[in-house]
C-alpha atoms as a PDB file:
ATOM      1  CA  MET A   1       0.173   0.213   0.111  1.00  0.00           C
ATOM      2  CA  PRO A   2       1.521   3.126  -1.024  1.00  0.00           C
ATOM      3  CA  LEU A   3       1.186   6.359   0.401  1.00  0.00           C
ATOM      4  CA  ALA A   4      -1.373   7.033  -2.827  1.00  0.00           C
ATOM      5  CA  ASP A   5      -3.438   4.513  -1.196  1.00  0.00           C
ATOM      6  CA  LEU A   6      -3.964   6.972   2.013  1.00  0.00           C
ATOM      7  CA  VAL A   7      -3.796  10.219   0.113  1.00  0.00           C
ATOM      8  CA  PRO A   8      -4.882  10.356  -3.288  1.00  0.00           C
ATOM      9  CA  ASP A   9      -3.090  13.298  -4.299  1.00  0.00           C
ATOM     10  CA  ALA A  10       0.453  11.965  -2.817  1.00  0.00           C
ATOM     11  CA  LEU A  11       2.229  12.953  -6.398  1.00  0.00           C
ATOM     12  CA  ASP A  12       1.286  16.558  -5.549  1.00  0.00           C
ATOM     13  CA  LEU A  13       2.854  16.468  -2.310  1.00  0.00           C
ATOM     14  CA  PHE A  14       5.932  15.481  -3.162  1.00  0.00           C
ATOM     15  CA  ASP A  15       6.484  19.185  -4.453  1.00  0.00           C
ATOM     16  CA  ASP A  16       4.368  21.113  -2.053  1.00  0.00           C
ATOM     17  CA  TRP A  17       3.939  20.103   0.837  1.00  0.00           C
ATOM     18  CA  PRO A  18       0.339  20.985   2.084  1.00  0.00           C
ATOM     19  CA  THR A  19       0.525  23.066   5.585  1.00  0.00           C
ATOM     20  CA  GLU A  20      -3.560  23.368   5.928  1.00  0.00           C
ATOM     21  CA  PRO A  21      -5.277  20.039   7.397  1.00  0.00           C
ATOM     22  CA  ARG A  22      -7.425  17.853   5.354  1.00  0.00           C
ATOM     23  CA  VAL A  23      -9.854  14.990   5.709  1.00  0.00           C
ATOM     24  CA  HIS A  24      -9.755  11.987   2.694  1.00  0.00           C
ATOM     25  CA  HIS A  25     -12.582   9.688   2.919  1.00  0.00           C
ATOM     26  CA  HIS A  26     -12.581   6.029   1.889  1.00  0.00           C
ATOM     27  CA  GLY A  27     -14.953   3.305   2.906  1.00  0.00           C
ATOM     28  CA  ALA A  28     -15.038   2.195   6.127  1.00  0.00           C
ATOM     29  CA  ARG A  29     -13.372  -1.001   5.649  1.00  0.00           C
ATOM     30  CA  ALA A  30     -10.957   0.699   3.619  1.00  0.00           C
ATOM     31  CA  PHE A  31      -7.653  -0.603   5.974  1.00  0.00           C
ATOM     32  CA  ASP A  32      -9.178  -3.371   7.127  1.00  0.00           C
ATOM     33  CA  ASP A  33      -5.359  -4.585   5.578  1.00  0.00           C
ATOM     34  CA  LEU A  34      -3.556  -2.576   8.104  1.00  0.00           C
ATOM     35  CA  LEU A  35      -5.325  -2.668  11.352  1.00  0.00           C
ATOM     36  CA  THR A  36      -8.849  -3.749  12.645  1.00  0.00           C
ATOM     37  CA  MET A  37     -10.782  -3.694  15.822  1.00  0.00           C
ATOM     38  CA  ALA A  38     -10.935  -7.238  16.574  1.00  0.00           C
ATOM     39  CA  GLU A  39      -6.910  -7.650  16.275  1.00  0.00           C
ATOM     40  CA  VAL A  40      -6.355  -4.663  18.777  1.00  0.00           C
ATOM     41  CA  ASP A  41      -8.434  -7.038  21.040  1.00  0.00           C
ATOM     42  CA  ARG A  42      -7.172  -9.764  20.801  1.00  0.00           C
ATOM     43  CA  LEU A  43      -3.810  -7.975  21.416  1.00  0.00           C
ATOM     44  CA  ILE A  44      -5.310  -6.456  25.193  1.00  0.00           C
ATOM     45  CA  ASP A  45      -7.156  -9.526  25.943  1.00  0.00           C
ATOM     46  CA  HIS A  46      -4.190 -12.356  24.985  1.00  0.00           C
ATOM     47  CA  ASP A  47      -2.100 -10.197  27.223  1.00  0.00           C
ATOM     48  CA  CYS A  48       0.101  -9.372  23.941  1.00  0.00           C
ATOM     49  CA  LEU A  49       1.317  -5.653  24.791  1.00  0.00           C
ATOM     50  CA  PRO A  50       4.734  -5.272  26.047  1.00  0.00           C
ATOM     51  CA  ASN A  51       5.152  -2.235  28.581  1.00  0.00           C
ATOM     52  CA  ARG A  52       7.900  -0.910  25.822  1.00  0.00           C
ATOM     53  CA  ASN A  53       4.258  -0.452  22.995  1.00  0.00           C
ATOM     54  CA  VAL A  54       1.713   0.176  25.788  1.00  0.00           C
ATOM     55  CA  ARG A  55       1.242   4.081  26.955  1.00  0.00           C
ATOM     56  CA  ILE A  56      -1.945   4.176  29.544  1.00  0.00           C
ATOM     57  CA  ILE A  57      -3.658   8.028  29.336  1.00  0.00           C
ATOM     58  CA  HIS A  58      -6.279   8.940  31.917  1.00  0.00           C
ATOM     59  CA  ASP A  59      -7.797  12.729  31.864  1.00  0.00           C
ATOM     60  CA  GLY A  60      -4.629  13.836  29.130  1.00  0.00           C
ATOM     61  CA  GLU A  61      -1.644  12.413  31.312  1.00  0.00           C
ATOM     62  CA  THR A  62       0.243   9.399  31.120  1.00  0.00           C
ATOM     63  CA  VAL A  63      -0.302   6.751  33.599  1.00  0.00           C
ATOM     64  CA  ASP A  64       3.145   5.468  35.269  1.00  0.00           C
ATOM     65  CA  ASP A  65       3.680   2.070  34.089  1.00  0.00           C
ATOM     66  CA  ARG A  66       4.566   1.340  37.394  1.00  0.00           C
ATOM     67  CA  ASP A  67       0.744   1.576  38.806  1.00  0.00           C
ATOM     68  CA  TYR A  68      -0.087  -1.439  36.081  1.00  0.00           C
ATOM     69  CA  SER A  69       3.140  -3.898  36.266  1.00  0.00           C
ATOM     70  CA  ALA A  70       4.529  -6.668  38.507  1.00  0.00           C
ATOM     71  CA  THR A  71       7.907  -6.416  36.578  1.00  0.00           C
ATOM     72  CA  PRO A  72       9.376  -4.238  33.852  1.00  0.00           C
ATOM     73  CA  ASP A  73       8.350  -6.004  31.162  1.00  0.00           C
ATOM     74  CA  MET A  74       4.601  -6.493  30.829  1.00  0.00           C
ATOM     75  CA  PRO A  75       1.534  -5.443  32.395  1.00  0.00           C
ATOM     76  CA  ASN A  76      -0.489  -7.018  34.843  1.00  0.00           C
ATOM     77  CA  PRO A  77      -2.336  -9.527  33.196  1.00  0.00           C
ATOM     78  CA  GLY A  78      -6.042  -8.212  32.095  1.00  0.00           C
ATOM     79  CA  ALA A  79      -4.699  -4.771  33.331  1.00  0.00           C
ATOM     80  CA  VAL A  80      -5.502  -2.759  29.978  1.00  0.00           C
ATOM     81  CA  ARG A  81      -8.535  -3.614  29.712  1.00  0.00           C
ATOM     82  CA  ARG A  82      -9.288  -2.750  33.597  1.00  0.00           C
ATOM     83  CA  TYR A  83      -7.580   0.900  32.600  1.00  0.00           C
ATOM     84  CA  LEU A  84     -10.117   0.874  29.170  1.00  0.00           C
ATOM     85  CA  ASP A  85     -13.219  -0.348  31.595  1.00  0.00           C
ATOM     86  CA  ALA A  86     -12.672   2.588  33.723  1.00  0.00           C
ATOM     87  CA  GLY A  87     -12.233   5.107  31.215  1.00  0.00           C
ATOM     88  CA  CYS A  88      -8.811   5.285  29.996  1.00  0.00           C
ATOM     89  CA  SER A  89      -7.241   6.000  26.669  1.00  0.00           C
ATOM     90  CA  LEU A  90      -4.733   2.929  25.385  1.00  0.00           C
ATOM     91  CA  SER A  91      -1.689   4.287  23.428  1.00  0.00           C
ATOM     92  CA  ILE A  92      -0.007   1.472  21.374  1.00  0.00           C
ATOM     93  CA  ARG A  93       3.198   2.559  20.767  1.00  0.00           C
ATOM     94  CA  ARG A  94       5.377   1.592  17.634  1.00  0.00           C
ATOM     95  CA  LEU A  95       2.832  -0.774  16.432  1.00  0.00           C
ATOM     96  CA  GLN A  96       4.765  -1.424  13.558  1.00  0.00           C
ATOM     97  CA  THR A  97       7.303  -3.173  15.498  1.00  0.00           C
ATOM     98  CA  LEU A  98       4.489  -5.631  16.446  1.00  0.00           C
ATOM     99  CA  LYS A  99       2.498  -5.991  12.709  1.00  0.00           C
ATOM    100  CA  PRO A 100       4.327  -6.836   9.526  1.00  0.00           C
ATOM    101  CA  SER A 101       1.406  -5.040   7.645  1.00  0.00           C
ATOM    102  CA  LEU A 102       2.238  -1.552   9.384  1.00  0.00           C
ATOM    103  CA  SER A 103       5.953  -2.251   9.085  1.00  0.00           C
ATOM    104  CA  ALA A 104       6.023  -2.925   5.244  1.00  0.00           C
ATOM    105  CA  LEU A 105       4.028   0.321   4.031  1.00  0.00           C
ATOM    106  CA  ARG A 106       6.596   2.189   6.791  1.00  0.00           C
ATOM    107  CA  ARG A 107       8.886   0.697   5.029  1.00  0.00           C
ATOM    108  CA  GLU A 108       7.493   1.883   1.784  1.00  0.00           C
ATOM    109  CA  VAL A 109       6.445   5.516   2.577  1.00  0.00           C
ATOM    110  CA  ALA A 110      10.085   6.055   4.244  1.00  0.00           C
ATOM    111  CA  ARG A 111      11.213   4.905   0.022  1.00  0.00           C
ATOM    112  CA  GLN A 112       8.958   7.268  -0.981  1.00  0.00           C
ATOM    113  CA  THR A 113      10.107  10.916   0.866  1.00  0.00           C
ATOM    114  CA  GLY A 114      13.598   9.736   2.428  1.00  0.00           C
ATOM    115  CA  TYR A 115      11.403  10.940   5.765  1.00  0.00           C
ATOM    116  CA  GLU A 116      11.561   8.619   8.947  1.00  0.00           C
ATOM    117  CA  THR A 117       7.859   7.236  10.138  1.00  0.00           C
ATOM    118  CA  HIS A 118       6.153   5.783  12.337  1.00  0.00           C
ATOM    119  CA  PHE A 119       2.972   4.156  13.730  1.00  0.00           C
ATOM    120  CA  ASN A 120       1.009   4.401  16.991  1.00  0.00           C
ATOM    121  CA  ALA A 121      -2.423   3.609  17.481  1.00  0.00           C
ATOM    122  CA  TYR A 122      -5.098   5.356  19.870  1.00  0.00           C
ATOM    123  CA  LEU A 123      -8.034   3.003  21.444  1.00  0.00           C
ATOM    124  CA  THR A 124     -10.438   5.484  23.822  1.00  0.00           C
ATOM    125  CA  PRO A 125     -13.375   4.245  25.101  1.00  0.00           C
ATOM    126  CA  PRO A 126     -17.072   6.292  24.499  1.00  0.00           C
ATOM    127  CA  ARG A 127     -17.362   9.543  25.997  1.00  0.00           C
ATOM    128  CA  GLN A 128     -13.683   9.968  26.689  1.00  0.00           C
ATOM    129  CA  HIS A 129     -10.956  12.199  25.918  1.00  0.00           C
ATOM    130  CA  GLY A 130      -7.135  11.020  25.097  1.00  0.00           C
ATOM    131  CA  LEU A 131      -4.302  13.165  24.976  1.00  0.00           C
ATOM    132  CA  ARG A 132      -5.250  17.194  26.130  1.00  0.00           C
ATOM    133  CA  TYR A 133      -4.388  20.211  23.926  1.00  0.00           C
ATOM    134  CA  HIS A 134      -0.480  19.737  22.261  1.00  0.00           C
ATOM    135  CA  PHE A 135       1.164  19.477  18.978  1.00  0.00           C
ATOM    136  CA  ASP A 136       3.653  17.319  17.234  1.00  0.00           C
ATOM    137  CA  PRO A 137       6.745  18.782  15.781  1.00  0.00           C
ATOM    138  CA  TYR A 138       6.297  16.104  12.259  1.00  0.00           C
ATOM    139  CA  VAL A 139       3.247  15.700  10.015  1.00  0.00           C
ATOM    140  CA  THR A 140       0.629  13.223  11.267  1.00  0.00           C
ATOM    141  CA  LEU A 141      -1.686  10.772   8.929  1.00  0.00           C
ATOM    142  CA  VAL A 142      -4.695   9.972  10.800  1.00  0.00           C
ATOM    143  CA  ILE A 143      -6.094   6.766  10.089  1.00  0.00           C
ATOM    144  CA  GLN A 144      -9.750   6.440  11.164  1.00  0.00           C
ATOM    145  CA  ILE A 145     -10.368   2.901  12.066  1.00  0.00           C
ATOM    146  CA  HIS A 146     -13.067   2.320  14.336  1.00  0.00           C
ATOM    147  CA  GLY A 147     -15.996   4.242  15.138  1.00  0.00           C
ATOM    148  CA  GLU A 148     -15.566   8.423  15.122  1.00  0.00           C
ATOM    149  CA  LYS A 149     -12.898  11.265  16.461  1.00  0.00           C
ATOM    150  CA  VAL A 150     -13.524  14.524  17.117  1.00  0.00           C
ATOM    151  CA  TRP A 151     -10.346  16.877  16.262  1.00  0.00           C
ATOM    152  CA  PRO A 152     -10.812  20.303  17.377  1.00  0.00           C
ATOM    153  CA  LEU A 153      -7.563  22.489  15.831  1.00  0.00           C
ATOM    154  CA  HIS A 154      -6.256  25.829  16.656  1.00  0.00           C
ATOM    155  CA  ARG A 155      -3.380  27.120  14.035  1.00  0.00           C
ATOM    156  CA  PRO A 156       0.315  26.772  15.464  1.00  0.00           C
ATOM    157  CA  PHE A 157       1.934  28.855  17.955  1.00  0.00           C
ATOM    158  CA  VAL A 158       5.388  28.233  16.723  1.00  0.00           C
ATOM    159  CA  ALA A 159       6.182  28.355  12.960  1.00  0.00           C
ATOM    160  CA  ASN A 160       7.190  24.368  11.608  1.00  0.00           C
ATOM    161  CA  PRO A 161       8.628  23.083  15.453  1.00  0.00           C
ATOM    162  CA  VAL A 162      10.586  20.102  15.609  1.00  0.00           C
ATOM    163  CA  GLU A 163      12.215  17.740  18.121  1.00  0.00           C
ATOM    164  CA  GLU A 164      15.343  20.215  18.182  1.00  0.00           C
ATOM    165  CA  TYR A 165      13.346  23.224  18.192  1.00  0.00           C
ATOM    166  CA  GLU A 166      10.152  24.094  20.511  1.00  0.00           C
ATOM    167  CA  ASN A 167       9.087  20.752  20.919  1.00  0.00           C
ATOM    168  CA  PHE A 168       6.089  20.733  23.079  1.00  0.00           C
ATOM    169  CA  ARG A 169       7.142  17.883  25.239  1.00  0.00           C
ATOM    170  CA  ARG A 170       9.708  20.403  26.792  1.00  0.00           C
ATOM    171  CA  ARG A 171       8.055  23.934  26.544  1.00  0.00           C
ATOM    172  CA  GLY A 172       4.312  22.898  26.830  1.00  0.00           C
ATOM    173  CA  PHE A 173       2.466  26.163  26.221  1.00  0.00           C
ATOM    174  CA  THR A 174       3.056  29.857  27.440  1.00  0.00           C
ATOM    175  CA  GLU A 175       0.053  30.850  30.541  1.00  0.00           C
ATOM    176  CA  GLN A 176      -0.835  33.439  27.239  1.00  0.00           C
ATOM    177  CA  GLU A 177      -1.114  30.548  25.225  1.00  0.00           C
ATOM    178  CA  ARG A 178      -3.300  28.351  27.912  1.00  0.00           C
ATOM    179  CA  LYS A 179      -5.766  31.447  28.125  1.00  0.00           C
ATOM    180  CA  TYR A 180      -6.454  31.562  24.089  1.00  0.00           C
ATOM    181  CA  LEU A 181      -7.109  27.427  24.661  1.00  0.00           C
ATOM    182  CA  ALA A 182      -9.335  28.570  27.312  1.00  0.00           C
ATOM    183  CA  THR A 183     -11.273  30.852  25.792  1.00  0.00           C
ATOM    184  CA  GLU A 184     -11.454  30.734  22.016  1.00  0.00           C
ATOM    185  CA  PRO A 185     -12.952  28.530  19.767  1.00  0.00           C
ATOM    186  CA  PRO A 186     -11.317  26.106  17.513  1.00  0.00           C
ATOM    187  CA  ALA A 187     -10.443  27.194  14.059  1.00  0.00           C
ATOM    188  CA  GLN A 188     -11.248  24.294  12.993  1.00  0.00           C
ATOM    189  CA  GLU A 189     -12.740  21.165  13.711  1.00  0.00           C
ATOM    190  CA  PHE A 190     -13.238  17.715  12.208  1.00  0.00           C
ATOM    191  CA  THR A 191     -15.167  14.695  12.879  1.00  0.00           C
ATOM    192  CA  LEU A 192     -13.313  11.148  11.687  1.00  0.00           C
ATOM    193  CA  LYS A 193     -15.713   7.815  10.635  1.00  0.00           C
ATOM    194  CA  ALA A 194     -13.978   4.774   9.727  1.00  0.00           C
ATOM    195  CA  GLY A 195     -12.134   5.221   6.559  1.00  0.00           C
ATOM    196  CA  ASP A 196     -11.426   8.632   6.638  1.00  0.00           C
ATOM    197  CA  VAL A 197      -7.467   9.363   6.714  1.00  0.00           C
ATOM    198  CA  PHE A 198      -6.620  13.089   7.896  1.00  0.00           C
ATOM    199  CA  TRP A 199      -3.450  15.614   7.141  1.00  0.00           C
ATOM    200  CA  LEU A 200      -2.746  16.765  10.056  1.00  0.00           C
ATOM    201  CA  PRO A 201       0.470  19.482   9.670  1.00  0.00           C
ATOM    202  CA  ARG A 202       3.122  19.806  12.389  1.00  0.00           C
ATOM    203  CA  GLY A 203       2.286  22.033  14.948  1.00  0.00           C
ATOM    204  CA  TRP A 204      -1.412  22.212  14.299  1.00  0.00           C
ATOM    205  CA  VAL A 205      -3.097  22.403  17.925  1.00  0.00           C
ATOM    206  CA  HIS A 206      -5.241  19.278  18.754  1.00  0.00           C
ATOM    207  CA  SER A 207      -7.063  18.081  21.623  1.00  0.00           C
ATOM    208  CA  PRO A 208      -8.960  14.389  19.991  1.00  0.00           C
ATOM    209  CA  HIS A 209     -11.649  13.314  21.990  1.00  0.00           C
ATOM    210  CA  ASN A 210     -14.419  10.638  21.626  1.00  0.00           C
ATOM    211  CA  ARG A 211     -17.954  12.126  21.166  1.00  0.00           C
ATOM    212  CA  ASP A 212     -20.100   9.095  20.112  1.00  0.00           C
ATOM    213  CA  GLY A 213     -21.848   7.255  23.427  1.00  0.00           C
ATOM    214  CA  ASP A 214     -21.848   3.802  22.128  1.00  0.00           C
ATOM    215  CA  ALA A 215     -18.073   2.873  20.355  1.00  0.00           C
ATOM    216  CA  PRO A 216     -14.932   2.684  20.931  1.00  0.00           C
ATOM    217  CA  SER A 217     -12.538   5.030  18.211  1.00  0.00           C
ATOM    218  CA  LEU A 218      -9.547   3.085  17.419  1.00  0.00           C
ATOM    219  CA  HIS A 219      -7.228   5.507  14.841  1.00  0.00           C
ATOM    220  CA  LEU A 220      -3.870   5.206  13.429  1.00  0.00           C
ATOM    221  CA  THR A 221      -1.014   7.840  13.788  1.00  0.00           C
ATOM    222  CA  PHE A 222       1.094   7.734  11.006  1.00  0.00           C
ATOM    223  CA  ALA A 223       4.009  10.031  11.798  1.00  0.00           C
ATOM    224  CA  LEU A 224       6.344  11.651   8.578  1.00  0.00           C
ATOM    225  CA  LYS A 225       9.329  13.434  10.142  1.00  0.00           C
ATOM    226  CA  GLN A 226       9.993  15.874   7.674  1.00  0.00           C
ATOM    227  CA  ARG A 227      14.236  16.593   6.794  1.00  0.00           C
ATOM    228  CA  THR A 228      14.265  20.193   7.152  1.00  0.00           C
ATOM    229  CA  LEU A 229      17.623  22.764   6.222  1.00  0.00           C
ATOM    230  CA  HIS A 230      19.095  22.327   9.583  1.00  0.00           C
ATOM    231  CA  TRP A 231      19.090  18.478   9.217  1.00  0.00           C
ATOM    232  CA  ALA A 232      20.786  18.815   6.132  1.00  0.00           C
ATOM    233  CA  ALA A 233      22.736  21.017   7.285  1.00  0.00           C
ATOM    234  CA  GLU A 234      24.024  18.315  10.305  1.00  0.00           C
ATOM    235  CA  GLU A 235      24.172  15.823   7.248  1.00  0.00           C
ATOM    236  CA  VAL A 236      27.225  17.937   5.368  1.00  0.00           C
ATOM    237  CA  THR A 237      28.947  19.234   8.706  1.00  0.00           C
ATOM    238  CA  GLY A 238      29.051  15.966  10.066  1.00  0.00           C
ATOM    239  CA  VAL A 239      30.148  14.781   6.780  1.00  0.00           C
ATOM    240  CA  ILE A 240      32.654  17.224   7.169  1.00  0.00           C
ATOM    241  CA  THR A 241      34.348  16.833  10.555  1.00  0.00           C
ATOM    242  CA  ARG A 242      34.828  13.725   9.531  1.00  0.00           C
ATOM    243  CA  HIS A 243      37.007  14.462   6.699  1.00  0.00           C
ATOM    244  CA  ILE A 244      39.004  17.259   8.233  1.00  0.00           C
ATOM    245  CA  LEU A 245      40.098  14.570  10.527  1.00  0.00           C
ATOM    246  CA  ASP A 246      42.226  13.304   7.902  1.00  0.00           C
ATOM    247  CA  ASP A 247      44.174  16.411   8.283  1.00  0.00           C
ATOM    248  CA  ALA A 248      46.922  15.481  10.878  1.00  0.00           C
ATOM    249  CA  GLU A 249      47.519  19.725  11.172  1.00  0.00           C
ATOM    250  CA  ALA A 250      43.883  19.585  12.258  1.00  0.00           C
ATOM    251  CA  ARG A 251      44.897  16.685  14.368  1.00  0.00           C
ATOM    252  CA  ASP A 252      47.527  18.585  15.713  1.00  0.00           C
ATOM    253  CA  GLY A 253      47.194  20.212  19.866  1.00  0.00           C
ATOM    254  CA  ILE A 254      45.799  23.530  20.522  1.00  0.00           C
ATOM    255  CA  PRO A 255      48.361  24.993  23.204  1.00  0.00           C
ATOM    256  CA  PRO A 256      46.927  26.166  26.791  1.00  0.00           C
ATOM    257  CA  ALA A 257      47.970  29.412  25.195  1.00  0.00           C
ATOM    258  CA  GLN A 258      46.145  29.622  22.263  1.00  0.00           C
ATOM    259  CA  LEU A 259      42.969  27.919  23.601  1.00  0.00           C
ATOM    260  CA  LEU A 260      42.762  29.688  27.308  1.00  0.00           C
ATOM    261  CA  GLY A 261      44.459  33.210  26.088  1.00  0.00           C
ATOM    262  CA  HIS A 262      43.920  33.617  22.351  1.00  0.00           C
ATOM    263  CA  THR A 263      40.820  31.492  21.498  1.00  0.00           C
ATOM    264  CA  GLU A 264      39.907  34.141  19.426  1.00  0.00           C
ATOM    265  CA  THR A 265      42.479  33.312  16.840  1.00  0.00           C
ATOM    266  CA  VAL A 266      41.563  29.385  17.445  1.00  0.00           C
ATOM    267  CA  VAL A 267      38.068  30.395  16.241  1.00  0.00           C
ATOM    268  CA  LYS A 268      39.461  31.905  12.907  1.00  0.00           C
ATOM    269  CA  ASP A 269      41.506  29.456  12.642  1.00  0.00           C
ATOM    270  CA  VAL A 270      38.557  27.108  12.915  1.00  0.00           C
ATOM    271  CA  ARG A 271      36.468  29.174  10.092  1.00  0.00           C
ATOM    272  CA  GLU A 272      39.270  28.892   7.797  1.00  0.00           C
ATOM    273  CA  VAL A 273      39.554  25.120   7.872  1.00  0.00           C
ATOM    274  CA  LEU A 274      35.759  24.948   7.550  1.00  0.00           C
ATOM    275  CA  ILE A 275      35.154  26.900   5.120  1.00  0.00           C
ATOM    276  CA  ALA A 276      38.532  25.370   2.640  1.00  0.00           C
ATOM    277  CA  ALA A 277      36.264  22.131   3.254  1.00  0.00           C
ATOM    278  CA  LEU A 278      33.390  23.438   1.931  1.00  0.00           C
ATOM    279  CA  ALA A 279      35.142  24.960  -0.981  1.00  0.00           C
ATOM    280  CA  ALA A 280      36.287  21.028  -1.625  1.00  0.00           C
ATOM    281  CA  MET A 281      33.183  19.239  -1.247  1.00  0.00           C
ATOM    282  CA  ASP A 282      31.728  18.144  -4.337  1.00  0.00           C
ATOM    283  CA  PRO A 283      28.271  19.090  -4.926  1.00  0.00           C
ATOM    284  CA  ALA A 284      27.083  15.904  -6.637  1.00  0.00           C
ATOM    285  CA  GLU A 285      28.360  13.623  -4.362  1.00  0.00           C
ATOM    286  CA  MET A 286      27.234  15.284  -0.887  1.00  0.00           C
ATOM    287  CA  ALA A 287      23.416  14.915  -3.318  1.00  0.00           C
ATOM    288  CA  ALA A 288      24.208  11.424  -3.358  1.00  0.00           C
ATOM    289  CA  THR A 289      24.786  11.368   0.269  1.00  0.00           C
ATOM    290  CA  LEU A 290      22.283  13.148   1.661  1.00  0.00           C
ATOM    291  CA  ARG A 291      19.592  11.417  -0.303  1.00  0.00           C
ATOM    292  CA  ARG A 292      21.734   8.034   0.887  1.00  0.00           C
ATOM    293  CA  ALA A 293      21.101   9.467   4.644  1.00  0.00           C
ATOM    294  CA  ALA A 294      17.486  10.435   3.873  1.00  0.00           C
ATOM    295  CA  LEU A 295      16.933   6.426   2.881  1.00  0.00           C
ATOM    296  CA  THR A 296      19.139   5.019   5.733  1.00  0.00           C
ATOM    297  CA  GLU A 297      18.020   4.484   9.418  1.00  0.00           C
ATOM    298  CA  GLY A 298      21.327   6.001  11.492  1.00  0.00           C
ATOM    299  CA  PRO A 299      24.569   7.567  10.782  1.00  0.00           C
ATOM    300  CA  LEU A 300      26.317   7.578   7.769  1.00  0.00           C
ATOM    301  CA  PRO A 301      30.162   7.094   7.357  1.00  0.00           C
ATOM    302  CA  ALA A 302      30.482   8.338   3.720  1.00  0.00           C
ATOM    303  CA  SER A 303      32.551  11.262   2.871  1.00  0.00           C
ATOM    304  CA  PRO A 304      31.686  13.021  -0.556  1.00  0.00           C
ATOM    305  CA  LEU A 305      34.382  15.191  -0.042  1.00  0.00           C
ATOM    306  CA  ARG A 306      37.104  14.985  -3.009  1.00  0.00           C
ATOM    307  CA  HIS A 307      39.777  12.422  -2.373  1.00  0.00           C
ATOM    308  CA  GLY A 308      43.038  14.023  -1.290  1.00  0.00           C
ATOM    309  CA  LEU A 309      42.296  17.598  -1.198  1.00  0.00           C
ATOM    310  CA  ARG A 310      43.269  19.426   1.448  1.00  0.00           C
ATOM    311  CA  PRO A 311      41.224  21.461   3.622  1.00  0.00           C
END
């Protein structure tokens, strides 16, 4: 199942990544090959979910796993179901590590986009709330599997948040932002039904909940972690600094008198070395390295600098 099976205009996305939310409608059983409510029930009731994949959410907060686990590895038998029956929500983290079809889709979309990806699932009982208002540092495709989920949205407070900058888990909301969320109506609201795919751009503030009085809501969140110029700069400078190690002078010691007394001289020398290394860089080879880095999990040791050129 390629990205186009989730988002019909997927080819257009590669040139113009949408920054506004949108919903794509599919049939109610369109994604049975990815996940079903019955499968999730079996995972829960047969105690197949290890602690590393489980987050129980109560009133917007994550429950400490020590409250429902006697061992570090697995929840107590029946504990997850008891929390759900009490009105808590369940997040199944990194679901692609448990289900081959999701692992295959994750890898296929990663090859199409060059982006890191992962799947989480969220199960929310009738008339209950999951996470309270927050925002994510990545684009999310929300795939509604069962029931309905209401998504109130506020426009981003932060432009282009990433894991390393203005990540909600670290910054939270300012007092002014909290007052705004408490008093202002959502800018948009979507109600997702089974078979809907919701494009949620990064940074949009959301607090999804299940208003249905009868059925639980189950959805997948498919995170697409966009590559950025900051990411590309880190890759390029990482390759350059590894290459500079080939120069014996770059490995020479800095005398204490320079390091502590004339430090500006050291900074100027470093600047010259970096500028020379950038000038020596072969753009075509570096482009190939960036493409390889986008498609490879983990760091790459390859250097695209012209062999033998000394900064």
